[in-house]
Coordinates of C-alpha atoms in Angstrom, one line a residue:
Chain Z
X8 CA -13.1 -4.0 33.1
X9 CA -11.7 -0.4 34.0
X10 CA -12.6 2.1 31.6
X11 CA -8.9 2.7 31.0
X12 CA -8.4 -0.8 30.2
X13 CA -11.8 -0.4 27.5
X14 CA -10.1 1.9 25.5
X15 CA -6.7 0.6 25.4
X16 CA -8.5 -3.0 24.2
X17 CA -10.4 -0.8 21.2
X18 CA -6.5 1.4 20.6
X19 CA -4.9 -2.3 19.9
X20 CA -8.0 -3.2 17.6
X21 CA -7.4 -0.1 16.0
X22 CA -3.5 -0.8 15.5
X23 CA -4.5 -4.6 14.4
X24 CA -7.0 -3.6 12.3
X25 CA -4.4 -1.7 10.2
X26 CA -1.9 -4.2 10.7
X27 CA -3.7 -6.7 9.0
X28 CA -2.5 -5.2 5.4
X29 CA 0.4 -5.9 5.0
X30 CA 0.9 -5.6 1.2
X31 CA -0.8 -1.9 1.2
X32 CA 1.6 -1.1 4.1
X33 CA 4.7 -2.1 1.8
X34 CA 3.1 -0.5 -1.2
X35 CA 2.4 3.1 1.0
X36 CA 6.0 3.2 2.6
X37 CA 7.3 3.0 -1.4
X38 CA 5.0 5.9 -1.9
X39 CA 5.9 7.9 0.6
X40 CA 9.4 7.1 -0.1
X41 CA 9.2 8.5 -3.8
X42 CA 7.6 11.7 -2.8
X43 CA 9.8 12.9 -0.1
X44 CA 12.8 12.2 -2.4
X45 CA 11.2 14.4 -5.1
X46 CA 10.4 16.9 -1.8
X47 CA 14.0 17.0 -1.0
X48 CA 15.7 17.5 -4.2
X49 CA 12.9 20.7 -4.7
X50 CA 13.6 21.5 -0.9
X51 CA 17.3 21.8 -1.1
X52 CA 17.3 23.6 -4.2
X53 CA 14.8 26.5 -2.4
X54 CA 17.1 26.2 0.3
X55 CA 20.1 26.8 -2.1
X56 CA 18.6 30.4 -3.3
X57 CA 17.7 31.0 0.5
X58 CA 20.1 30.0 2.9
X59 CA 17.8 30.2 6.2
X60 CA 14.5 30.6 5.1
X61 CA 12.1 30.1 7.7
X62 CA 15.0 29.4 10.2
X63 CA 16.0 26.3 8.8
X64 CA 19.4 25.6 7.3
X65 CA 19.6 22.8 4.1
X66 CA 19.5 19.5 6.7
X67 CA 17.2 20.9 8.8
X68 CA 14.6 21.5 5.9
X69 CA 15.5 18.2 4.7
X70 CA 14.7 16.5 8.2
X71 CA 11.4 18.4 8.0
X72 CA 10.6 16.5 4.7
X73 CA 11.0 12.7 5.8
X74 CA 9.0 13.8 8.8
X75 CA 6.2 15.4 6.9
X76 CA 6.3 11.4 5.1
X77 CA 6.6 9.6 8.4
X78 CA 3.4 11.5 10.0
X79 CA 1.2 11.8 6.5
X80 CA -0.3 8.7 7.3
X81 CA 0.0 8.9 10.9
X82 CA -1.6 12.3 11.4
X83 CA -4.4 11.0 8.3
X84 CA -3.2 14.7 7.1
X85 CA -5.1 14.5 4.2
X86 CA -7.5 12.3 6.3
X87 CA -8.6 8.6 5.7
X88 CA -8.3 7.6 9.6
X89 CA -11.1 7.1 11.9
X90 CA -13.6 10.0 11.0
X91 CA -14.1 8.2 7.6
X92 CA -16.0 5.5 8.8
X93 CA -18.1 7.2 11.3
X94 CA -19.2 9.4 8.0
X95 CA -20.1 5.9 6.8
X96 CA -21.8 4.9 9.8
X97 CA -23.5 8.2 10.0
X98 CA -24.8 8.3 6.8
X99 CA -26.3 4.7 7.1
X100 CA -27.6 5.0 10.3
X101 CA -25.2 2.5 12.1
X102 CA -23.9 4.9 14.4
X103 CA -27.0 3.9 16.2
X104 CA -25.3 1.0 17.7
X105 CA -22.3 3.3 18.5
X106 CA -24.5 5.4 20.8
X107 CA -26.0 2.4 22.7
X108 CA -23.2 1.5 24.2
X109 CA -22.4 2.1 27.3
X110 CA -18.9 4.2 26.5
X111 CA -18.0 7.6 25.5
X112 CA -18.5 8.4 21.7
X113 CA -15.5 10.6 21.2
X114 CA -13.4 8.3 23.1
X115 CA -13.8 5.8 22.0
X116 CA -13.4 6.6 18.4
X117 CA -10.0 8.5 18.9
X118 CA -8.7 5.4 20.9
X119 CA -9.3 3.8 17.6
X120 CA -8.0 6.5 15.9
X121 CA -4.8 6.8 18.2
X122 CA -4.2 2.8 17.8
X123 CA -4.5 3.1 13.7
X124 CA -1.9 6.3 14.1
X125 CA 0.3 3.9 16.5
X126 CA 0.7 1.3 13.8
X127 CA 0.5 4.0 10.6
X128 CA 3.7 5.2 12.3
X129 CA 5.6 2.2 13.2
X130 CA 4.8 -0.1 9.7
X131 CA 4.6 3.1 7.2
X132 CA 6.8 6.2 8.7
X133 CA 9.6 4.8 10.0
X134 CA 10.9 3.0 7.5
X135 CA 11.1 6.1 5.0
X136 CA 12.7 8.6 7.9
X137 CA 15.4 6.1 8.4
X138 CA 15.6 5.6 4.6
X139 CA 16.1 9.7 4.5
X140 CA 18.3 10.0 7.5
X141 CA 20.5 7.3 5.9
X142 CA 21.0 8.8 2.2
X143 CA 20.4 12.3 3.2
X144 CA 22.4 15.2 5.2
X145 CA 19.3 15.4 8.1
X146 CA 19.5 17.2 11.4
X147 CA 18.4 14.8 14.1
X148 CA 19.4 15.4 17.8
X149 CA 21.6 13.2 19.7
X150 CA 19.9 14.7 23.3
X151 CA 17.5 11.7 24.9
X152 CA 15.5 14.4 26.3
X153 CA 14.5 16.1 23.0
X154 CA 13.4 13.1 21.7
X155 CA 11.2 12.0 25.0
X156 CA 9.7 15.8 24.1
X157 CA 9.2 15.0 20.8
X158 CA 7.1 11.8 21.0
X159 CA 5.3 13.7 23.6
X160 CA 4.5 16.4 20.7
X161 CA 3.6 13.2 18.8
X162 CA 0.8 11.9 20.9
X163 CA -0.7 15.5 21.2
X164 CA -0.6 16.2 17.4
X165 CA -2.6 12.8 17.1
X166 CA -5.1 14.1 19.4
X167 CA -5.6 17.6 17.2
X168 CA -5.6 15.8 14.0
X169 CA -8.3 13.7 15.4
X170 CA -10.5 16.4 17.5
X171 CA -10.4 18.3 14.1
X172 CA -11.4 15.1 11.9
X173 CA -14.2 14.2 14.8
X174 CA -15.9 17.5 14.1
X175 CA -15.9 17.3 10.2
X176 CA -17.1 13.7 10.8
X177 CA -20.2 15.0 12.9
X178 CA -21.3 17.3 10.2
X179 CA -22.3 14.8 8.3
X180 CA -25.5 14.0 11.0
X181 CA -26.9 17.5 9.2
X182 CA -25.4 17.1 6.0
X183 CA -25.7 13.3 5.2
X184 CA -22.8 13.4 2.5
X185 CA -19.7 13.6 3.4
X186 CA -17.9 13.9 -0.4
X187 CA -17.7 17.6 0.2
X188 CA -16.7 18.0 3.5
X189 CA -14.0 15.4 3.3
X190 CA -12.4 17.4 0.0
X191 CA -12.0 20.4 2.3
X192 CA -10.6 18.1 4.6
X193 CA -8.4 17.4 2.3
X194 CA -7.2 20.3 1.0
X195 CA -6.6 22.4 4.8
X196 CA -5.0 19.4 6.0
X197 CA -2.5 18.8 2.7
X198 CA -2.3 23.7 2.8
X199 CA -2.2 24.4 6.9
X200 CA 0.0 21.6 7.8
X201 CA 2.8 22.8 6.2
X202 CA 2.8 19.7 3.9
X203 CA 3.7 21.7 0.9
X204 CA 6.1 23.6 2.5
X205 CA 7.0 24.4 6.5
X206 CA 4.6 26.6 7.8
X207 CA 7.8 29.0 8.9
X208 CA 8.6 29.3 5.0
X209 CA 5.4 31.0 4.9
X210 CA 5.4 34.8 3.8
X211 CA 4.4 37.8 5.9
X212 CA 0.9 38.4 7.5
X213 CA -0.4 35.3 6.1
X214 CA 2.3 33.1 7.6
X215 CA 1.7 34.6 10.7
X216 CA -2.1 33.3 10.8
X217 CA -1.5 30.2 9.2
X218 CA 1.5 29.4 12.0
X219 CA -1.3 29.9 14.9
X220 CA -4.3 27.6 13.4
X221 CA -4.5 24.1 15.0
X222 CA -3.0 22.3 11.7
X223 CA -0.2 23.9 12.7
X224 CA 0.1 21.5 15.6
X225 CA 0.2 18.0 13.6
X226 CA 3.5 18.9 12.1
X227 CA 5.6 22.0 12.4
X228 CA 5.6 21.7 16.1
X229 CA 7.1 17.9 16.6
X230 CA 9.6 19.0 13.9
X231 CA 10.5 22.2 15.9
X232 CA 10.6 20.7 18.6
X233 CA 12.9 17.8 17.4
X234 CA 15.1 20.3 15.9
X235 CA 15.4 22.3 18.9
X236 CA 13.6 25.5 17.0
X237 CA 11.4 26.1 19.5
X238 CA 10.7 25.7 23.4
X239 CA 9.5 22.5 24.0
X240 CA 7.0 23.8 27.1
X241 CA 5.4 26.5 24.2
X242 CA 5.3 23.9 21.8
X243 CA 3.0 21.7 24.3
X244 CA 0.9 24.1 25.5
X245 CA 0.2 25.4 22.0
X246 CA -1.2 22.0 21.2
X247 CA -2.1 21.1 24.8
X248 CA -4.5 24.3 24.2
X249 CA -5.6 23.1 20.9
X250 CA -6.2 19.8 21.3
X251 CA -8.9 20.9 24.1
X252 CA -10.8 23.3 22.4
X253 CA -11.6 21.0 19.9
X254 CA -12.5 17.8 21.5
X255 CA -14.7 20.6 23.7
X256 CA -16.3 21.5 20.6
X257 CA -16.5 18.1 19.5
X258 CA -18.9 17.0 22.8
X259 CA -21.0 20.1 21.9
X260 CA -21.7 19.3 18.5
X261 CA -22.0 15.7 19.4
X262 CA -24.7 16.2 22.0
X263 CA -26.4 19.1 19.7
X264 CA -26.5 15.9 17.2
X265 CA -28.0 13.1 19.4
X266 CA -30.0 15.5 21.0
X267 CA -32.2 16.6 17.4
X268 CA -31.2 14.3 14.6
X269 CA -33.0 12.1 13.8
X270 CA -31.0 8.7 13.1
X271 CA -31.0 7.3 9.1
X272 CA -31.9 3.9 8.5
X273 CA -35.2 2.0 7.2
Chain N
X9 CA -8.4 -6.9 -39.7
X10 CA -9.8 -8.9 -36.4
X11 CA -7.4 -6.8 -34.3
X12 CA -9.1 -3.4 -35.6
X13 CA -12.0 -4.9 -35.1
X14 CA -11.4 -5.9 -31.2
X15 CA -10.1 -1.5 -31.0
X16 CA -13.2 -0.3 -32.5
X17 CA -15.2 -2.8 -30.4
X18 CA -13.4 -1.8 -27.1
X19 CA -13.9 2.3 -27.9
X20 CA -17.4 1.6 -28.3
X21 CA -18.0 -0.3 -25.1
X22 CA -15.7 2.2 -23.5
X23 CA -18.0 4.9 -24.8
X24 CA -21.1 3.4 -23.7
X25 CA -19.8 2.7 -20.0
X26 CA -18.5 5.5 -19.5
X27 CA -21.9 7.0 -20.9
X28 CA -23.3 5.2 -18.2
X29 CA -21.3 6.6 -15.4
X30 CA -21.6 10.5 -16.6
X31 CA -25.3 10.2 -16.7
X32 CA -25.4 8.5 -13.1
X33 CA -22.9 11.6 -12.0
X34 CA -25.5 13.8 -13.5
X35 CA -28.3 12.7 -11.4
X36 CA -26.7 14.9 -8.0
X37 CA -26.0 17.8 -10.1
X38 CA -25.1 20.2 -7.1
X39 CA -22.7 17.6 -5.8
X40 CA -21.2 17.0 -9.0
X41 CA -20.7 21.2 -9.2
X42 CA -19.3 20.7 -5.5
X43 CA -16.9 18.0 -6.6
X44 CA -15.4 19.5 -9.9
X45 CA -14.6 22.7 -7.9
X46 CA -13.4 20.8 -5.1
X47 CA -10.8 19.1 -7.5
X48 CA -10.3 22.0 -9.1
X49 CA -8.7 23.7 -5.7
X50 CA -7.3 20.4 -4.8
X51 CA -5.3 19.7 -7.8
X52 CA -4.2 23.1 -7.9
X53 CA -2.7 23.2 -4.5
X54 CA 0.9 22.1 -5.7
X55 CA 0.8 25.2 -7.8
X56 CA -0.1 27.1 -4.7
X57 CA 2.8 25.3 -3.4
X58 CA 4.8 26.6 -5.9
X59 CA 4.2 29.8 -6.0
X60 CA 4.9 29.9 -2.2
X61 CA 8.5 29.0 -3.2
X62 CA 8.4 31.8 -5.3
X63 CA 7.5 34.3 -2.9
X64 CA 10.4 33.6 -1.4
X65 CA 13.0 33.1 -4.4
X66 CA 13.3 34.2 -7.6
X67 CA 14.3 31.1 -10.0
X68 CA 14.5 27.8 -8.7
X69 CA 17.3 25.6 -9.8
X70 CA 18.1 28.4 -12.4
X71 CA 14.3 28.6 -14.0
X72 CA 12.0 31.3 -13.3
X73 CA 8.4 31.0 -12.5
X74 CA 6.8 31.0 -15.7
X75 CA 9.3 28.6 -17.2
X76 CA 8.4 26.5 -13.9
X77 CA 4.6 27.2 -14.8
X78 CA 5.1 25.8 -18.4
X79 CA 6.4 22.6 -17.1
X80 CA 3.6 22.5 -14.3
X81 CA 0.9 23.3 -17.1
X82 CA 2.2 20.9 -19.4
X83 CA 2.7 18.0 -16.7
X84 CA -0.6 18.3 -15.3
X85 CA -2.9 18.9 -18.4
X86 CA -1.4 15.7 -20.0
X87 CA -2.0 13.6 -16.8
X88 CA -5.1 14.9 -16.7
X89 CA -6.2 13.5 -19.6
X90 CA -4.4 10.3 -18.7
X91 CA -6.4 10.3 -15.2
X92 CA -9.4 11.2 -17.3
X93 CA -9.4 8.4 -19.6
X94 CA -7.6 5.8 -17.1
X95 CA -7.8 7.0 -13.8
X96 CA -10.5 4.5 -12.4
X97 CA -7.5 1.9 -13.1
X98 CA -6.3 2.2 -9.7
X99 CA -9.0 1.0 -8.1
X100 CA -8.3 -2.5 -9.8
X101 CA -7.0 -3.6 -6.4
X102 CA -10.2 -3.5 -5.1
X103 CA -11.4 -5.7 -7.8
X104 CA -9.0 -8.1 -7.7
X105 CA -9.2 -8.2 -3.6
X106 CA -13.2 -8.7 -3.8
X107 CA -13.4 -11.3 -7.1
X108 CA -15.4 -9.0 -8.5
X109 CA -12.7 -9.0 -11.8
X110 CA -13.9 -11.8 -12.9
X111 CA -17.0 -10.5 -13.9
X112 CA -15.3 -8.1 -16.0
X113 CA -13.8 -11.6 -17.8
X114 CA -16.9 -13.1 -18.8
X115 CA -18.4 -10.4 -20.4
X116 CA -17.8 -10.2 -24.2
X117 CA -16.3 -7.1 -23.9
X118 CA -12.7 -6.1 -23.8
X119 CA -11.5 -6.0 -20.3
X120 CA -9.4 -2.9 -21.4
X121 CA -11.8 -1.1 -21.8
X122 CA -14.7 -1.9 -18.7
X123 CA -11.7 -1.3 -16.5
X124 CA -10.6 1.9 -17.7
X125 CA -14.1 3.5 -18.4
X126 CA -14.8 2.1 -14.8
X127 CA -16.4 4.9 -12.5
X128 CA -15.7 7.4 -15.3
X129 CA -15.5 10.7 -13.3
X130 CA -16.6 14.0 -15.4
X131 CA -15.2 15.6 -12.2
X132 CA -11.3 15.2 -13.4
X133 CA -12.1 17.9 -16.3
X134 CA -11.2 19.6 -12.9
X135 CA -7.3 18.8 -13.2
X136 CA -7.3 19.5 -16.7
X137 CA -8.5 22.9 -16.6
X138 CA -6.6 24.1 -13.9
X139 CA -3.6 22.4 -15.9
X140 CA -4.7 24.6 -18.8
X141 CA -5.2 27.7 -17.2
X142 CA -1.7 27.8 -15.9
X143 CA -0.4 26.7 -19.2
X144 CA -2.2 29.6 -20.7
X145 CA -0.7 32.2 -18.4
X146 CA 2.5 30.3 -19.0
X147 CA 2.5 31.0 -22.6
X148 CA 2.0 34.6 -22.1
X149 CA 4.6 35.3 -19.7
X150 CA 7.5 33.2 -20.8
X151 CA 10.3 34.7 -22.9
X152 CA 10.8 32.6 -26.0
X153 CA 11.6 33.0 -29.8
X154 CA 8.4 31.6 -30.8
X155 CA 8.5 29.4 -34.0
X156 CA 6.2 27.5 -36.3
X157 CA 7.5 23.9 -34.9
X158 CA 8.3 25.4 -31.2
X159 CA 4.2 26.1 -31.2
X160 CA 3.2 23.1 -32.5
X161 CA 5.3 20.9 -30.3
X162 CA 3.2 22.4 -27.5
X163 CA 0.0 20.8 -28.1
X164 CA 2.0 18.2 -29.5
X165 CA 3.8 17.4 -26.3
X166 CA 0.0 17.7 -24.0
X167 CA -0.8 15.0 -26.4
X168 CA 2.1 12.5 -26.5
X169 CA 2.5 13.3 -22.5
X170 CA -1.0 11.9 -22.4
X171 CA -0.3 8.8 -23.9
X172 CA 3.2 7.8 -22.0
X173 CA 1.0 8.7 -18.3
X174 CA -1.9 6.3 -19.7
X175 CA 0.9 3.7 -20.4
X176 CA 1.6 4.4 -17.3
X177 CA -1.9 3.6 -15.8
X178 CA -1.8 0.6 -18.0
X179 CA 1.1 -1.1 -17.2
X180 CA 0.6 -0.4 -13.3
X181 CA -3.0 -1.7 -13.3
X182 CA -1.3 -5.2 -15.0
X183 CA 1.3 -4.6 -12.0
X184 CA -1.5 -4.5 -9.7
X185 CA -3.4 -7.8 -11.6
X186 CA 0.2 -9.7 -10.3
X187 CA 0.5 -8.1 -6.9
X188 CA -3.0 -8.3 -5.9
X189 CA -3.3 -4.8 -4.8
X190 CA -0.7 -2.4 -4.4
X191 CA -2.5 0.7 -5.8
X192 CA 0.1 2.8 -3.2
X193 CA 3.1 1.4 -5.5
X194 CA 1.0 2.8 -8.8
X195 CA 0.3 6.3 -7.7
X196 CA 4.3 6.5 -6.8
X197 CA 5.0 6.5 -10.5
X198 CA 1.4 8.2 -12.1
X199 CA 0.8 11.1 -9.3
X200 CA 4.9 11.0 -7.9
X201 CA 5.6 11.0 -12.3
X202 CA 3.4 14.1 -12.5
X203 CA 4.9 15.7 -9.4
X204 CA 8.6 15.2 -10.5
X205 CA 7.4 16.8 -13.6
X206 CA 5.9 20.3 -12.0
X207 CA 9.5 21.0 -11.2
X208 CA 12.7 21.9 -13.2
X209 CA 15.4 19.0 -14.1
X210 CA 18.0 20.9 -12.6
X211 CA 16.7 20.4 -9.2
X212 CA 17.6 17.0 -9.3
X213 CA 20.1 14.7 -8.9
X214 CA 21.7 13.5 -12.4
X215 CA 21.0 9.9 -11.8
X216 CA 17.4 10.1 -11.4
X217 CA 16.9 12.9 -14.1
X218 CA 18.8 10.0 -16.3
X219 CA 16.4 7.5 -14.7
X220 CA 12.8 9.2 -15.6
X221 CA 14.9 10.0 -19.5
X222 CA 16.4 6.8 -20.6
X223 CA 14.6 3.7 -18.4
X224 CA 11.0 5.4 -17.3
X225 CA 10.9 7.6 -20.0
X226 CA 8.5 10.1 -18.0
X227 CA 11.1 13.0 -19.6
X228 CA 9.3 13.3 -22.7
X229 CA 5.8 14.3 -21.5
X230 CA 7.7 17.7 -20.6
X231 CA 11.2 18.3 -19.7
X232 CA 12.8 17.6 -22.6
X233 CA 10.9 19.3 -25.4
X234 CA 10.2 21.8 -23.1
X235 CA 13.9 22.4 -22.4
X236 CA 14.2 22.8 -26.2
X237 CA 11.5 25.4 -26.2
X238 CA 12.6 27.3 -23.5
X239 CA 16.1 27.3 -25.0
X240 CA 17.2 26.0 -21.5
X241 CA 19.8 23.3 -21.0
X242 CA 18.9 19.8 -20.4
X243 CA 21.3 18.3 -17.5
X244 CA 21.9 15.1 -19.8
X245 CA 23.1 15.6 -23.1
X246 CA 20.8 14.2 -25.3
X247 CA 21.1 14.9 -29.4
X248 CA 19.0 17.7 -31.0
X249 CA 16.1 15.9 -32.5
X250 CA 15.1 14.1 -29.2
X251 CA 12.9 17.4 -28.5
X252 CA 10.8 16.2 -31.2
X253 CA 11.0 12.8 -30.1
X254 CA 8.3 12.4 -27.4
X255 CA 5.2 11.0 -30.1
X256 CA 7.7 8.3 -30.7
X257 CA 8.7 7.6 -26.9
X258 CA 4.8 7.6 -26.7
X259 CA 4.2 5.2 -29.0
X260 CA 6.8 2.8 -27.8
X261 CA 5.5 3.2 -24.1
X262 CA 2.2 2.0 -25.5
X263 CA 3.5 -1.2 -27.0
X264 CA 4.9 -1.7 -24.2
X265 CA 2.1 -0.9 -21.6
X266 CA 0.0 -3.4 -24.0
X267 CA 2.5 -6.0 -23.7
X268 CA 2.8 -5.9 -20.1
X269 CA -0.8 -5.6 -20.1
X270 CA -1.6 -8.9 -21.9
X271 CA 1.0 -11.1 -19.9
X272 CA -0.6 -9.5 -16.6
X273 CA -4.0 -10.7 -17.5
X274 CA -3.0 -14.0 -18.7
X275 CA -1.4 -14.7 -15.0
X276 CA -4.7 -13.3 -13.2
X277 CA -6.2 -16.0 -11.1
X278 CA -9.2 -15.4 -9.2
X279 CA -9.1 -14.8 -5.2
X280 CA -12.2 -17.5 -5.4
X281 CA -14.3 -15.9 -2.8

């Protein structure tokens, strides 16, 4: 079997996997439903007081909301994808079996990763971005092009979200809890994606740094890029640039860890 | 008399199990430290979200920020309490899903309470004091005619905003006994109620401000009291007294909650595995 073949077969596990919940999917697309409608209503009122903030007009902030609840799940913005179970596995010593076989760690955990983001976005974010675009004033292109950029920016903002969740995951070899580390997580994921509010919204100084960190590549570029706020070739390379930095860093600290930790287990 | 009797019974086996679980929490006191800051920050994030807004505007569907901060303090310190007396109830999924309910059946205890003092967390105190703290600030900066019954209906409404959310926690968990696990569907109304709350009625459309007043009556843990106090209107008219109205709206949620509560666990048949 080719190796490309490998991790496609472990991406569709992952997607089945998820799949396989189908209740829970029903119950999160409700959820995520709710919450961008109270978004919007707070949204366009913010937008009311500041025509233009950020460089968005009312539908275009609106857009940005049902995206932010399409990708929450997808992205695991707050976390919750892959890098939760290989905590788990770290912590108990089963990543063991992980490292004997005969494939790439980090690969093959964001194939899985990637596969659960395929089916996160397709059975829980579709259905409330089409619910938004339908009762909603949204700003979606009608150019074929933008969109082919877009899922592009899709594919490269799963590989940040997972490169950065990979490298909290791994800290875990020296720390051997991961309650802690996950709650930051958390709370960057929820603060530098621009979940609470676009990053472009952002004031001064401060927005300027927060619009250059790697969260900034899960969700305000795909929705700049969809809405035709920025060039499409910056927009890539930013993320592009990102994404390998920190799967680079994610080898080193993965071979620092198998190299002198010493696996748990009894 | 057997009734009281089942209450105190249940707040006694609530206080022991809960006991249990503080006392367990205790044992990793550095990571307990760790966690009640980490919810401190994490809770408080939608205020930072807030006052992002605010850097950028100066009222928000016609309310300024410490009116906005009142509603925020009051919303989240009366969930808190809700999510620190209830908050384990969303993990009855899980129960449900495993079997491991019906465990919680057999023992001569009422269910109730081992569900709701399940994995007590001293860690939510986190919530509650960040609610408090902006509440505090709140009180200072807003611009009000204070008056005898204006104060009291402040602790008055942390209270009765308590007990609608824990009706809330209630009747979802008896939701979730019926559906098997949907613990998504219950944060959409306990976290999504608490959300809606943070922010001024005005911002929203009139048919779901009547909504959360007249069918999920989510309204009276803030917005309309608080709209009394801060002399503000309300976008529905509602008559005068109904600011004084949310210990009653409470206690009606609760009958309610039980209700639903009792006719969830009489359909609760076990997965069998």
């Amino acid at each position: 079997m080719g190796a490309g073949r490998l991790y496609l077969a472990v991406a569709a596990g992952g997607f089945r996997r998820y799949a396989t919940y189908r209740l829970a999917t029903a119950a999160g697309v409700f959820t995520n439903t709710v919450f961008g409608v109270i978004l919007v209503f707070t949204y366009l009122a913010l937008w009311e007081e500041r025509p233009g903030l950020g460089g968005y007009d009312q539908a275009q902030a609106v857009t940005y909301v049902w995206l932010g609840q399409c990708l929450f799940a997808t992205l695991a913005i707050q976390g919750g994808g892959a890098e939760k179970e290989l905590m788990e596995r770290i912590r108990t010593g089963e990543v063991a079996v992980d490292l004997y076989r005969p494939v790439d760690l980090q690969l093959w955990w964001l194939a899985g990763d990637l596969g659960r983001a395929a089916f996160q976005l397709l059975g829980r974010g579709v259905v409330p971005f089409l619910f938004g675009a339908a009762f909603f004033p949204t700003a979606l292109p009608t150019d074929v092009a933008r969109w082919a950029a877009f899922t592009v920016t899709l594919l490269l903002a799963g590989v940040v979200s997972f490169a950065i969740r990979y490298l909290v995951a791994l800290s875990v070899f020296w720390l051997l809890d991961g309650t802690g580390v996950n709650q930051a997580l958390m709370i960057a994921g929820l603060f530098f994606s621009g979940m609470l509010l676009p990053l472009n919204a952002f004031p001064g100084a401060f927005g300027e740094v927060v619009r250059v960190l790697p969260w900034a590549a899960q969700l305000q570029m795909p929705a700049d890029v969809l809405m035709g706020e920025t060039g499409v070739a910056g927009a890539l390379a930013f993320q592009a640039g990102w994404a390998v930095v920190l799967l680079a860093a994610g080898r080193a600290v993965q071979s620092a860890a198998t190299r002198r930790v010493v696996v748990q287990g009894g | 008399m057997a009734e009281r009797g089942a209450v105190v019974e249940g707040l006694r086996a609530y206080r022991l199990i809960a006991g249990m679980w503080v006392r367990s929490s205790m044992t990793y006191r550095t990571s307990f430290a760790v966690t009640v800051v980490g919810n401190l920050l994490l809770t408080g994030l939608d205020f930072v979200g807030i006052l992002l807004m605010f850097s950028q505007v100066d009222r928000l569907g016609g309310w300024s920020l410490p009116e906005v901060a009142f509603l925020y303090g009051l919303s989240v310190t009366a969930f808190g309490f809700a999510d620190l007396v209830l908050g384990s109830m969303d993990a009855l999924g899980a129960r449900m899903r495993d079997g491991s309910f019906d465990v919680l059946l057999v023992r001569p205890v009422p269910v109730l309470a081992q569900v709701g003092a399940d994995r007590f967390a001293l860690r939510r105190l986190g919530r509650i004091t960040q609610g408090l703290a902006v509440l505090g600030w709140a009180l200072s900066a807003v611009d009000v005619e204070w008056t005898a019954a204006k104060v009291l209906l402040v602790p008055v409404m942390v209270l009765s905003g308590a007990v609608i959310f824990g009706a809330v926690f209630v009747a979802g968990a008896a939701f979730q006994i019926v559906a098997q696990d949907a613990a998504e569907v219950q944060n959409a109304f306990t976290y999504g109620g608490t959300t809606l709350l943070q922010y001024p009625p005005t911002v929203f459309g009139n048919d779901l401000v009547r909504g959360v007043t007249f069918t999920l009556p989510l309204a009276f843990v803030n917005w309309v009291p608080a709209a009394h106090v801060l002399g503000r209107p309300y976008p529905v008219a509602l008559p005068g007294w109904t600011a004084y109205a949310s210990p009653l709206v409470a206690a009606v949620c609760c009958g309610a909650a039980g209700l639903v509560w009792r006719s969830g666990l009489r359909a609760y048949r076990s997965t069998g595995s």
